[in-house]
Each structure stands twice: as C-alpha cells, then as structure tokens.
C-alpha cells in the first residue's frame, strides 16, 4: 500500500475547501482543470496540485494529469460538511479507515496516548517532507474519528469504541472556522472572491514574500522557505544569556 501524507502547502481545512470547491465545479460532464479549481478556491495552482495525491488516496477525489473529478463519497462528504459536520466525519471515517495511517496510528497508540507531535513523527518516519505533514496527518485522523485529541490538542489517543461521536471542540480558531463556513455557503471558500489583490491575506508579507508568491514556490524552495521560518523562530525563542 502506498504511504501518502497530506500536503504541507495547505492545512486540512484548506484541503477540505479544495474538495468543496471541486464539488461546486464538477458537473459530471468533464474533469475540472487544475487552474480553474485553484482560482475558485483562492489557492495557488501548485498548492492545489500538491494536495491531490493524498485526497485521491483517501477516496475523496480522482486525480488525472492536471484535472480532477469528485468521487461519490467525496460528494457525500462535502454535502454533509456544509450542514452536518458530525455526519461528514463519519463519512470520512469510512474512507480513512482503509488508509495506511489508520492502522499505523492504532499500532502506535495501542499502549496508550502519545503527544500529538510524537504520533506525527512516528507517522512521518521514513517519508519525505517537512514535519508539519505528520501533524496534518494527525489532524485528518482526528477529523475522521480515527484518533481523538484532548481539548488542548496535546495528546492523541484511540477513541473509546463505545463512546458517542464527540463534537468538535471549539478552540481559538472557532470564529475563523465559522467565517470559513459562511464563505463556503456563499460560494467563496477562501473568502477572497470580492477582495482582489488588496485582501489582507494576499498583502501580508512573510520573509519578504506575499502569500501568492509563497504558494507558487517549487517544492524544493518551499521546503527551504519553511525551514527558514523554523530557524527564525528558534532564534527568536532561544533563551538569552
């Protein structure tokens, strides 16, 4: 079985928005072109393309060369995500249960909870990419009810098989997520439809680069960019003597 991890270019919420956008565009008559989908969801073409291997392996989409279609399970997930997130999580549970990461997480957590960073490291072991890919994998498994995390998102554990489906615990991003849901319902998943290049998200500069410029970086330069951010943070947080 191929071992894939989520893309590091977009967090799981953004990756779900890609699926929602594909549902909006996929009429069933022809595949949706990558550039059209990227424009619709407000992400870079390279970002959308990089997300598709994992989304296809999970069973949410079918990916060709630069063009995509949504699966029936993907359509059911998207429909439920907009109106019944708990049902959407159950749909995703059926899909991710057969993904390699579900069995791996069950094995790693068999002896008890682990810090989510440790579970992320174990899941990423032997695979390429930056550490955040492992963390995104843990988040996908949490959304799909394969694992659960405590309210502080510190520990990951296997869920109690007899427990009812847990609701999503509101966190500091709750208002942002509610805004994203409103944007999705209005056909603007990334909240950028009417803002143009002057939107706050597109004008924020990080290490001298805007978000669109970062999203279009080739994989090697994108990885180096992330490593540069990590080094900057380590330097800023290092104790002074």
XYZ file of C-alpha atoms in Angstrom:
241
model
C 0.000 0.000 0.000
C 1.316 3.440 -0.945
C 2.099 5.574 2.087
C 0.995 9.128 1.412
C 0.791 12.115 3.724
C -1.189 15.345 3.354
C 0.465 18.207 1.533
C 2.418 20.697 3.635
C 1.238 23.565 1.419
C -2.285 23.756 2.868
C -3.755 22.857 6.242
C -6.556 20.255 6.446
C -9.285 22.920 6.488
C -7.931 24.382 3.251
C -7.666 20.897 1.762
C -11.305 20.257 2.642
C -12.147 23.554 0.937
C -10.484 22.180 -2.197
C -12.886 19.223 -2.105
C -15.839 21.570 -1.554
C -14.704 23.729 -4.463
C -14.355 20.689 -6.710
C -17.920 19.667 -5.859
C -19.091 23.147 -6.847
C -17.347 22.918 -10.219
C -17.705 19.237 -11.123
C -20.808 18.892 -13.329
C -20.095 15.268 -14.184
C -19.585 16.029 -17.872
C -15.849 16.782 -17.890
C -12.982 16.873 -15.372
C -12.221 20.183 -13.666
C -8.939 21.745 -14.730
C -6.381 22.479 -12.005
C -6.101 26.182 -12.812
C -9.897 26.605 -12.702
C -10.141 24.868 -9.337
C -7.211 26.853 -7.916
C -8.817 30.116 -8.973
C -12.160 29.051 -7.480
C -10.747 28.218 -4.036
C -8.250 31.088 -3.967
C -5.107 28.959 -3.689
C -2.059 28.608 -5.910
C -2.039 26.095 -8.748
C 0.987 24.329 -7.242
C -0.748 24.121 -3.860
C -3.879 22.525 -5.299
C -1.836 20.075 -7.340
C 0.264 19.071 -4.344
C -2.844 18.319 -2.256
C -4.409 15.934 -4.757
C -2.327 12.784 -4.211
C -3.478 12.444 -0.606
C -7.083 13.446 -1.352
C -7.197 10.852 -4.136
C -5.667 8.107 -1.979
C -8.257 8.790 0.718
C -11.008 8.425 -1.895
C -12.432 11.948 -1.939
C -11.331 12.785 -5.496
C -9.999 11.171 -8.651
C -6.873 12.877 -9.985
C -5.576 12.903 -13.537
C -2.874 14.979 -15.172
C -3.873 18.465 -14.091
C -7.584 17.666 -13.965
C -9.861 16.241 -11.288
C -13.290 14.796 -10.563
C -15.027 14.228 -7.235
C -15.996 10.717 -6.115
C -19.464 9.823 -4.835
C -18.036 9.534 -1.318
C -16.348 12.882 -1.790
C -19.646 14.439 -2.842
C -21.414 12.902 0.175
C -18.683 14.206 2.484
C -18.898 17.730 1.040
C -22.679 17.828 1.318
C -22.575 16.704 4.938
C -19.670 19.024 5.834
C -21.805 22.055 4.978
C -24.815 21.090 7.082
C -23.935 18.185 9.406
C -20.214 18.040 10.328
C -20.698 15.002 12.574
C -22.122 13.029 9.646
C -19.267 14.292 7.450
C -16.776 12.952 9.987
C -18.476 9.541 9.842
C -18.257 9.542 6.036
C -14.571 10.428 6.290
C -14.118 7.711 8.913
C -15.180 5.065 6.378
C -12.662 6.403 3.874
C -9.677 6.916 6.175
C -10.190 3.578 7.952
C -8.678 1.871 4.914
C -5.817 4.382 4.584
C -2.448 3.120 5.836
C -2.300 5.821 8.509
C -5.297 4.408 10.414
C -3.619 1.060 11.071
C -0.314 2.771 11.844
C -1.929 5.158 14.349
C -3.745 2.261 16.028
C -0.447 0.395 16.428
C 1.413 3.425 17.800
C -1.379 4.234 20.290
C -2.071 0.656 21.382
C -0.168 1.151 24.647
C -1.765 4.480 25.475
C -1.885 8.167 24.484
C 1.070 9.945 22.918
C 1.870 13.631 22.460
C 0.455 14.532 19.078
C 3.898 15.714 17.920
C 5.292 12.260 18.732
C 2.498 10.489 16.866
C 3.100 12.864 13.954
C 6.796 12.000 13.991
C 6.088 8.264 14.020
C 3.621 8.531 11.141
C 6.097 10.555 9.090
C 9.045 8.244 9.770
C 10.754 7.199 6.549
C 8.685 9.555 4.408
C 9.900 12.767 2.740
C 8.811 16.271 3.581
C 8.696 18.686 6.484
C 7.396 17.789 9.995
C 4.098 19.624 9.529
C 2.954 16.874 7.164
C 2.844 14.476 10.113
C 0.863 16.962 12.193
C -1.607 17.431 9.352
C -1.986 13.647 9.172
C -2.879 13.550 12.876
C -5.433 16.314 12.307
C -7.025 14.403 9.425
C -7.233 11.286 11.625
C -8.854 13.368 14.363
C -11.442 14.805 11.978
C -12.168 11.268 10.736
C -12.669 9.905 14.277
C -9.727 7.506 13.895
C -7.952 9.162 16.824
C -9.013 11.872 19.220
C -7.108 14.690 20.827
C -7.606 16.309 24.199
C -9.064 19.843 24.314
C -5.587 21.399 24.420
C -4.539 19.390 21.318
C -1.576 17.995 23.266
C -2.240 14.258 23.446
C -3.634 11.856 20.859
C -5.363 8.617 21.846
C -7.549 5.935 20.341
C -11.244 6.763 20.824
C -13.423 4.687 23.117
C -15.357 2.404 20.730
C -18.450 2.621 22.970
C -18.408 6.403 23.294
C -20.797 8.561 21.221
C -19.412 10.586 18.358
C -17.595 13.517 20.007
C -18.411 17.025 18.798
C -15.647 19.257 17.523
C -14.217 21.140 20.499
C -14.348 24.913 19.889
C -10.906 26.450 20.097
C -9.354 29.833 19.453
C -9.974 29.348 15.718
C -13.722 28.746 16.153
C -14.773 32.158 14.856
C -12.409 31.870 11.907
C -13.863 28.448 11.059
C -17.414 29.786 11.276
C -16.415 32.554 8.874
C -14.963 29.949 6.512
C -18.239 28.019 6.609
C -20.177 31.180 5.771
C -17.833 31.812 2.860
C -18.311 28.244 1.619
C -22.084 28.615 1.680
C -21.737 31.826 -0.316
C -19.599 30.091 -2.929
C -16.404 31.779 -1.737
C -14.497 29.080 0.188
C -11.385 31.137 0.804
C -13.133 34.447 1.445
C -11.360 36.179 -1.426
C -13.988 36.490 -4.150
C -14.521 40.233 -3.904
C -11.300 41.365 -2.327
C -8.870 41.122 -5.241
C -5.153 41.570 -4.673
C -5.783 44.096 -1.909
C -7.163 41.463 0.523
C -5.278 41.223 3.831
C -4.311 37.600 3.143
C -2.699 38.450 -0.174
C -0.859 41.542 1.050
C 0.729 40.053 4.191
C 4.480 39.712 3.666
C 6.460 36.914 5.319
C 10.243 36.960 4.985
C 9.832 39.358 2.072
C 7.269 37.240 0.161
C 3.496 37.518 -0.223
C 1.161 34.555 0.190
C 0.616 34.050 -3.581
C 4.387 34.113 -4.138
C 4.897 31.540 -1.361
C 2.203 29.248 -2.748
C 3.783 29.186 -6.200
C 7.267 28.212 -4.991
C 8.632 24.908 -6.356
C 8.734 22.101 -3.784
C 12.460 22.416 -3.025
C 12.293 26.177 -2.466
C 9.051 25.829 -0.477
C 10.724 23.359 1.886
C 13.732 25.652 2.260
C 11.376 28.569 2.953
C 9.657 26.636 5.760
C 12.999 25.660 7.236
C 13.996 29.335 7.199
C 10.879 30.217 9.189
C 11.646 27.496 11.728
C 15.214 28.743 12.142
C 13.965 32.302 12.597
C 11.529 31.186 15.278
C 14.161 29.132 17.059
C 16.475 32.146 17.130
C 13.734 34.421 18.417
C 12.711 31.988 21.166
C 16.207 30.952 22.226
C 16.989 31.967 25.824
C 19.370 34.857 26.179
C 22.441 34.505 28.353
